Coordinates of C-alpha atoms and ligand atoms in Angstrom, one line a residue:
M16 CA 20.7 18.8 1.4
S17 CA 21.9 15.4 2.1
A18 CA 21.0 12.6 0.1
P19 CA 21.1 9.5 2.4
L20 CA 18.8 7.6 -0.5
A21 CA 21.4 8.6 -3.3
G22 CA 21.7 5.8 -5.6
R23 CA 19.0 4.0 -4.0
R24 CA 15.8 2.2 -6.5
V25 CA 12.6 3.3 -3.9
L26 CA 9.1 1.2 -5.7
V27 CA 6.1 2.9 -3.8
T28 CA 2.5 2.2 -4.2
A29 CA -0.5 4.2 -3.0
G30 CA -4.3 5.0 -3.3
P31 CA -6.5 1.7 -3.0
T32 CA -7.8 -0.4 -6.0
F33 CA -11.1 -0.2 -7.5
E34 CA -12.1 -3.8 -9.0
D35 CA -14.9 -3.6 -11.1
L36 CA -18.1 -5.4 -11.9
D37 CA -19.0 -4.1 -15.1
P38 CA -19.1 -1.4 -17.3
V39 CA -20.5 1.3 -14.6
R40 CA -19.5 -0.4 -10.9
F41 CA -16.6 -1.3 -9.2
L42 CA -15.3 -2.3 -5.0
G43 CA -13.4 0.1 -4.1
N44 CA -11.5 0.6 -0.5
R45 CA -11.3 3.9 1.5
S46 CA -8.3 5.5 0.3
S47 CA -6.7 9.0 -0.8
G48 CA -2.8 8.2 -1.2
K49 CA -1.7 10.1 0.7
M50 CA 1.0 9.3 2.6
G51 CA 1.7 7.2 0.1
F52 CA 2.5 10.0 -1.8
A53 CA 3.4 11.6 0.8
I54 CA 5.6 8.9 1.4
A55 CA 7.1 9.0 -2.6
A56 CA 8.0 12.4 -2.3
A57 CA 9.8 11.9 0.6
A58 CA 12.2 9.0 -0.7
Q59 CA 12.9 11.5 -3.9
R60 CA 13.9 14.6 -1.6
A61 CA 15.8 11.9 0.2
G62 CA 17.9 11.2 -3.3
A63 CA 16.1 8.1 -4.0
D64 CA 15.0 7.0 -8.1
V65 CA 11.2 6.7 -7.2
V66 CA 9.1 5.0 -8.4
L67 CA 5.3 5.1 -7.0
V68 CA 2.5 2.7 -8.9
A69 CA -0.6 5.0 -7.5
G70 CA -4.0 3.3 -8.2
P71 CA -7.4 6.0 -8.9
V72 CA -7.0 9.2 -6.7
H73 CA -7.0 12.6 -6.7
L74 CA -3.2 13.4 -6.4
P75 CA -0.3 15.7 -8.2
A76 CA 2.5 13.5 -8.8
P77 CA 5.0 14.4 -6.4
E78 CA 8.3 16.1 -8.5
G79 CA 11.4 14.4 -10.3
V80 CA 8.9 11.1 -9.4
Q81 CA 8.6 8.4 -12.1
R82 CA 4.4 7.5 -11.4
I83 CA 2.1 4.3 -13.2
D84 CA -1.3 4.6 -12.7
V85 CA -3.4 1.8 -12.4
R86 CA -6.5 0.8 -11.4
S87 CA -7.1 -2.8 -10.6
A88 CA -5.5 -5.4 -7.3
A89 CA -4.0 -6.8 -11.0
Q90 CA -2.8 -4.2 -12.9
M91 CA -1.2 -3.3 -9.1
H92 CA 0.8 -6.7 -9.3
D93 CA 1.5 -6.4 -12.9
A94 CA 2.7 -3.5 -12.3
V95 CA 4.8 -3.2 -9.6
F96 CA 6.4 -6.2 -10.9
A97 CA 7.4 -4.7 -14.3
A98 CA 9.4 -2.2 -12.2
L99 CA 11.2 -4.8 -9.6
P100 CA 14.5 -4.6 -9.3
A101 CA 14.6 -2.0 -6.7
D102 CA 16.2 -1.4 -3.2
V103 CA 13.2 -0.9 -0.9
Y104 CA 9.7 -1.2 -1.5
I105 CA 6.8 0.1 0.2
G106 CA 3.5 -0.8 -0.3
A107 CA 1.0 2.0 0.9
A108 CA -2.0 0.9 -1.5
A109 CA -4.8 -0.8 0.3
V110 CA -5.5 -3.1 -2.1
A111 CA -8.6 -4.4 -2.4
D112 CA -8.5 -8.4 -1.4
F113 CA -11.4 -9.4 -3.3
T114 CA -12.2 -8.9 -6.8
P115 CA -15.2 -10.3 -8.0
A116 CA -15.3 -13.0 -10.4
H117 CA -16.5 -11.9 -13.3
I118 CA -16.5 -8.3 -14.8
A119 CA -20.1 -8.4 -16.1
S120 CA -19.7 -7.1 -20.3
S121 CA -22.7 -4.5 -19.3
K122 CA -24.3 -3.1 -17.1
I123 CA -26.0 -5.8 -14.4
K124 CA -29.6 -4.5 -14.0
K125 CA -32.0 -5.0 -11.8
Q126 CA -35.1 -7.6 -12.9
P127 CA -39.1 -7.0 -11.5
G128 CA -38.8 -9.2 -9.0
D129 CA -35.3 -9.3 -7.9
D130 CA -34.9 -8.9 -3.8
G131 CA -31.1 -9.2 -4.5
L132 CA -28.7 -9.4 -6.1
Q133 CA -25.7 -12.6 -5.6
L134 CA -22.0 -11.3 -6.5
R135 CA -19.2 -14.3 -6.4
L136 CA -15.8 -12.7 -5.4
V137 CA -12.1 -14.3 -5.5
R138 CA -8.7 -13.0 -3.9
T139 CA -6.6 -10.8 -5.1
R140 CA -2.9 -11.6 -5.3
D141 CA -0.8 -10.5 -2.4
I142 CA 1.0 -8.2 -4.0
L143 CA 3.7 -7.6 -0.8
A144 CA 4.4 -11.3 0.6
D145 CA 5.0 -11.4 -3.8
V146 CA 7.0 -9.3 -3.2
A147 CA 8.9 -10.3 -0.3
L148 CA 9.7 -13.3 -2.0
A149 CA 10.7 -11.8 -5.4
T150 CA 13.8 -12.5 -6.3
P151 CA 16.1 -10.4 -6.4
R152 CA 14.7 -9.5 -2.7
P153 CA 14.2 -5.9 -1.8
T154 CA 16.9 -5.1 0.5
L155 CA 14.1 -3.6 2.3
V156 CA 9.8 -4.7 1.9
V157 CA 7.9 -2.3 4.6
G158 CA 4.4 -3.4 4.3
F159 CA 1.6 -1.1 5.9
A160 CA -1.1 -2.2 8.2
A161 CA -5.2 -0.1 9.1
E162 CA -6.8 -1.8 12.6
T163 CA -9.6 -0.4 13.9
D164 CA -7.4 -2.9 17.4
A165 CA -4.3 -4.4 18.2
V166 CA -3.1 -2.7 16.0
D167 CA 0.5 -3.7 17.4
E168 CA -0.9 -7.7 18.0
H169 CA -2.0 -7.6 14.3
A170 CA 0.9 -5.7 13.0
R171 CA 3.5 -7.8 14.9
A172 CA 1.2 -11.4 13.0
K173 CA 1.5 -9.3 10.0
R174 CA 4.8 -8.9 9.5
I175 CA 5.2 -12.8 10.3
A176 CA 3.5 -13.3 8.3
K177 CA 3.7 -11.8 5.4
R178 CA 7.8 -11.8 5.5
V179 CA 8.6 -8.1 5.6
D180 CA 10.8 -6.4 7.5
L181 CA 9.5 -3.0 8.8
I182 CA 5.0 -2.7 9.0
A183 CA 3.7 0.6 9.7
A184 CA 0.5 0.3 11.3
N185 CA -2.2 3.1 11.8
R186 CA -5.5 3.3 13.1
V187 CA -7.9 3.6 11.5
G188 CA -11.6 4.0 13.4
I189 CA -14.3 1.7 12.9
D190 CA -15.8 4.7 10.6
G191 CA -13.5 4.7 8.9
S192 CA -11.7 7.4 10.0
G193 CA -8.2 8.2 10.1
F194 CA -7.7 7.2 5.7
E195 CA -8.7 10.9 4.4
G196 CA -7.5 13.0 6.7
D197 CA -3.9 15.2 7.7
D198 CA -1.7 13.6 9.9
N199 CA -1.0 10.4 11.0
T200 CA 0.4 8.6 13.9
L201 CA 2.3 5.7 13.0
H202 CA 3.9 2.2 14.9
V203 CA 6.6 0.6 12.8
H204 CA 7.2 -2.3 14.1
G205 CA 10.7 -4.5 12.4
A206 CA 12.2 -7.5 14.4
D207 CA 13.1 -5.8 16.8
G208 CA 10.8 -4.7 18.2
H209 CA 8.1 -0.5 17.9
V210 CA 8.8 2.9 17.4
Q211 CA 6.3 5.8 17.5
L212 CA 6.0 8.1 14.4
G213 CA 4.0 11.0 15.4
P214 CA 1.2 12.2 15.5
A215 CA 2.5 14.6 13.2
P216 CA 1.3 15.3 9.0
K217 CA 1.5 13.1 6.9
T218 CA 4.4 14.4 5.5
E219 CA 7.1 15.0 8.5
I220 CA 6.1 11.3 9.3
A221 CA 6.9 9.9 6.0
D222 CA 9.9 11.3 6.0
Q223 CA 10.2 10.1 9.4
L224 CA 10.0 7.2 7.8
V225 CA 12.5 7.9 5.1
A226 CA 15.4 8.4 8.2
L227 CA 14.2 5.3 10.2
I228 CA 14.4 3.4 5.8
A229 CA 17.4 5.1 5.0
A230 CA 19.2 4.3 8.9
R231 CA 18.3 0.6 8.3
L232 CA 19.7 0.5 4.3
Q233 CA 23.5 2.0 6.2
Q234 CA 23.3 -0.8 8.7
D235 CA 22.5 -3.9 5.6
P236 CA 23.8 -2.5 3.1
R237 CA 24.1 -5.8 1.2
Ligands
C5P19 O1 -3.2 -8.0 5.0 P1 -3.6 -6.5 4.4 O2 -4.3 -6.7 3.3 O3 -4.2 -6.0 5.6 O4 -2.0 -6.1 4.8 C1 -1.6 -4.5 4.3 C2 -1.1 -4.4 3.0 O5 -0.8 -5.3 2.3 C3 -0.4 -3.3 2.6 O6 1.0 -2.6 2.4 C4 -0.6 -3.2 0.8 O7 0.0 -2.8 0.3 C5 -0.7 -4.4 1.4 N1 -1.0 -6.3 0.8 C6 -0.7 -6.6 -1.0 N2 -1.9 -7.0 -1.4 C7 -3.1 -7.9 -1.4 C8 -3.5 -7.2 -0.3 C9 -3.1 -6.0 0.1 O8 0.0 -5.5 -1.3 N3 -3.8 -8.0 -2.2

């Protein structure tokens, strides 16, 4: 079996993050983690030394992959920076953009007469954008984008704004479809244009994405 990523360290994030409100409640997002886990497995098959930073998901770790479990966006940020440096960073996690300003130490109770609850959220740190500015920077920084519309335009803009090498964009339905399934279609945008991977099972798309990454590393071995 060929090992185009032999000797390379690949850091992958996968799954959602959960942002706690109190000891029993959290804000989360729809992400099964399947795409990121498939990418970690594909990179491992391609010979890489793989670290997988996983948010809360019900998936077994791919064999031979070092898995680090986290819950919140802040924990994911810390785990990623502790695992750097890497040759390749693939941010497939659906990281929360906002987190509660305060976590209540006991369960938030409704009071008689309450007609609602105001939550104050603050921005999380953008892990992908921070990795793209890290020293030493991974040779290839790959982000994901789930979009409901104008997939290619948003992907192009995101690639430039976050200074990443590749953005793998996929369309999700306004009803959230596209998150839980076993199949996917990715539009992978680089500085030199874009290619479509799939529609195909996520495991196959992962192999194709890893092959594309390996080819880019060979062009720019650094
Ligand atoms: O801007 P948007 O959240 O759509 O970008 C998605 C990409 O950015 C994904 O690769 C995701 O893992 C990453 N991201 C991140 N940290 C955040 C928010 C998004 O790494 N706080």
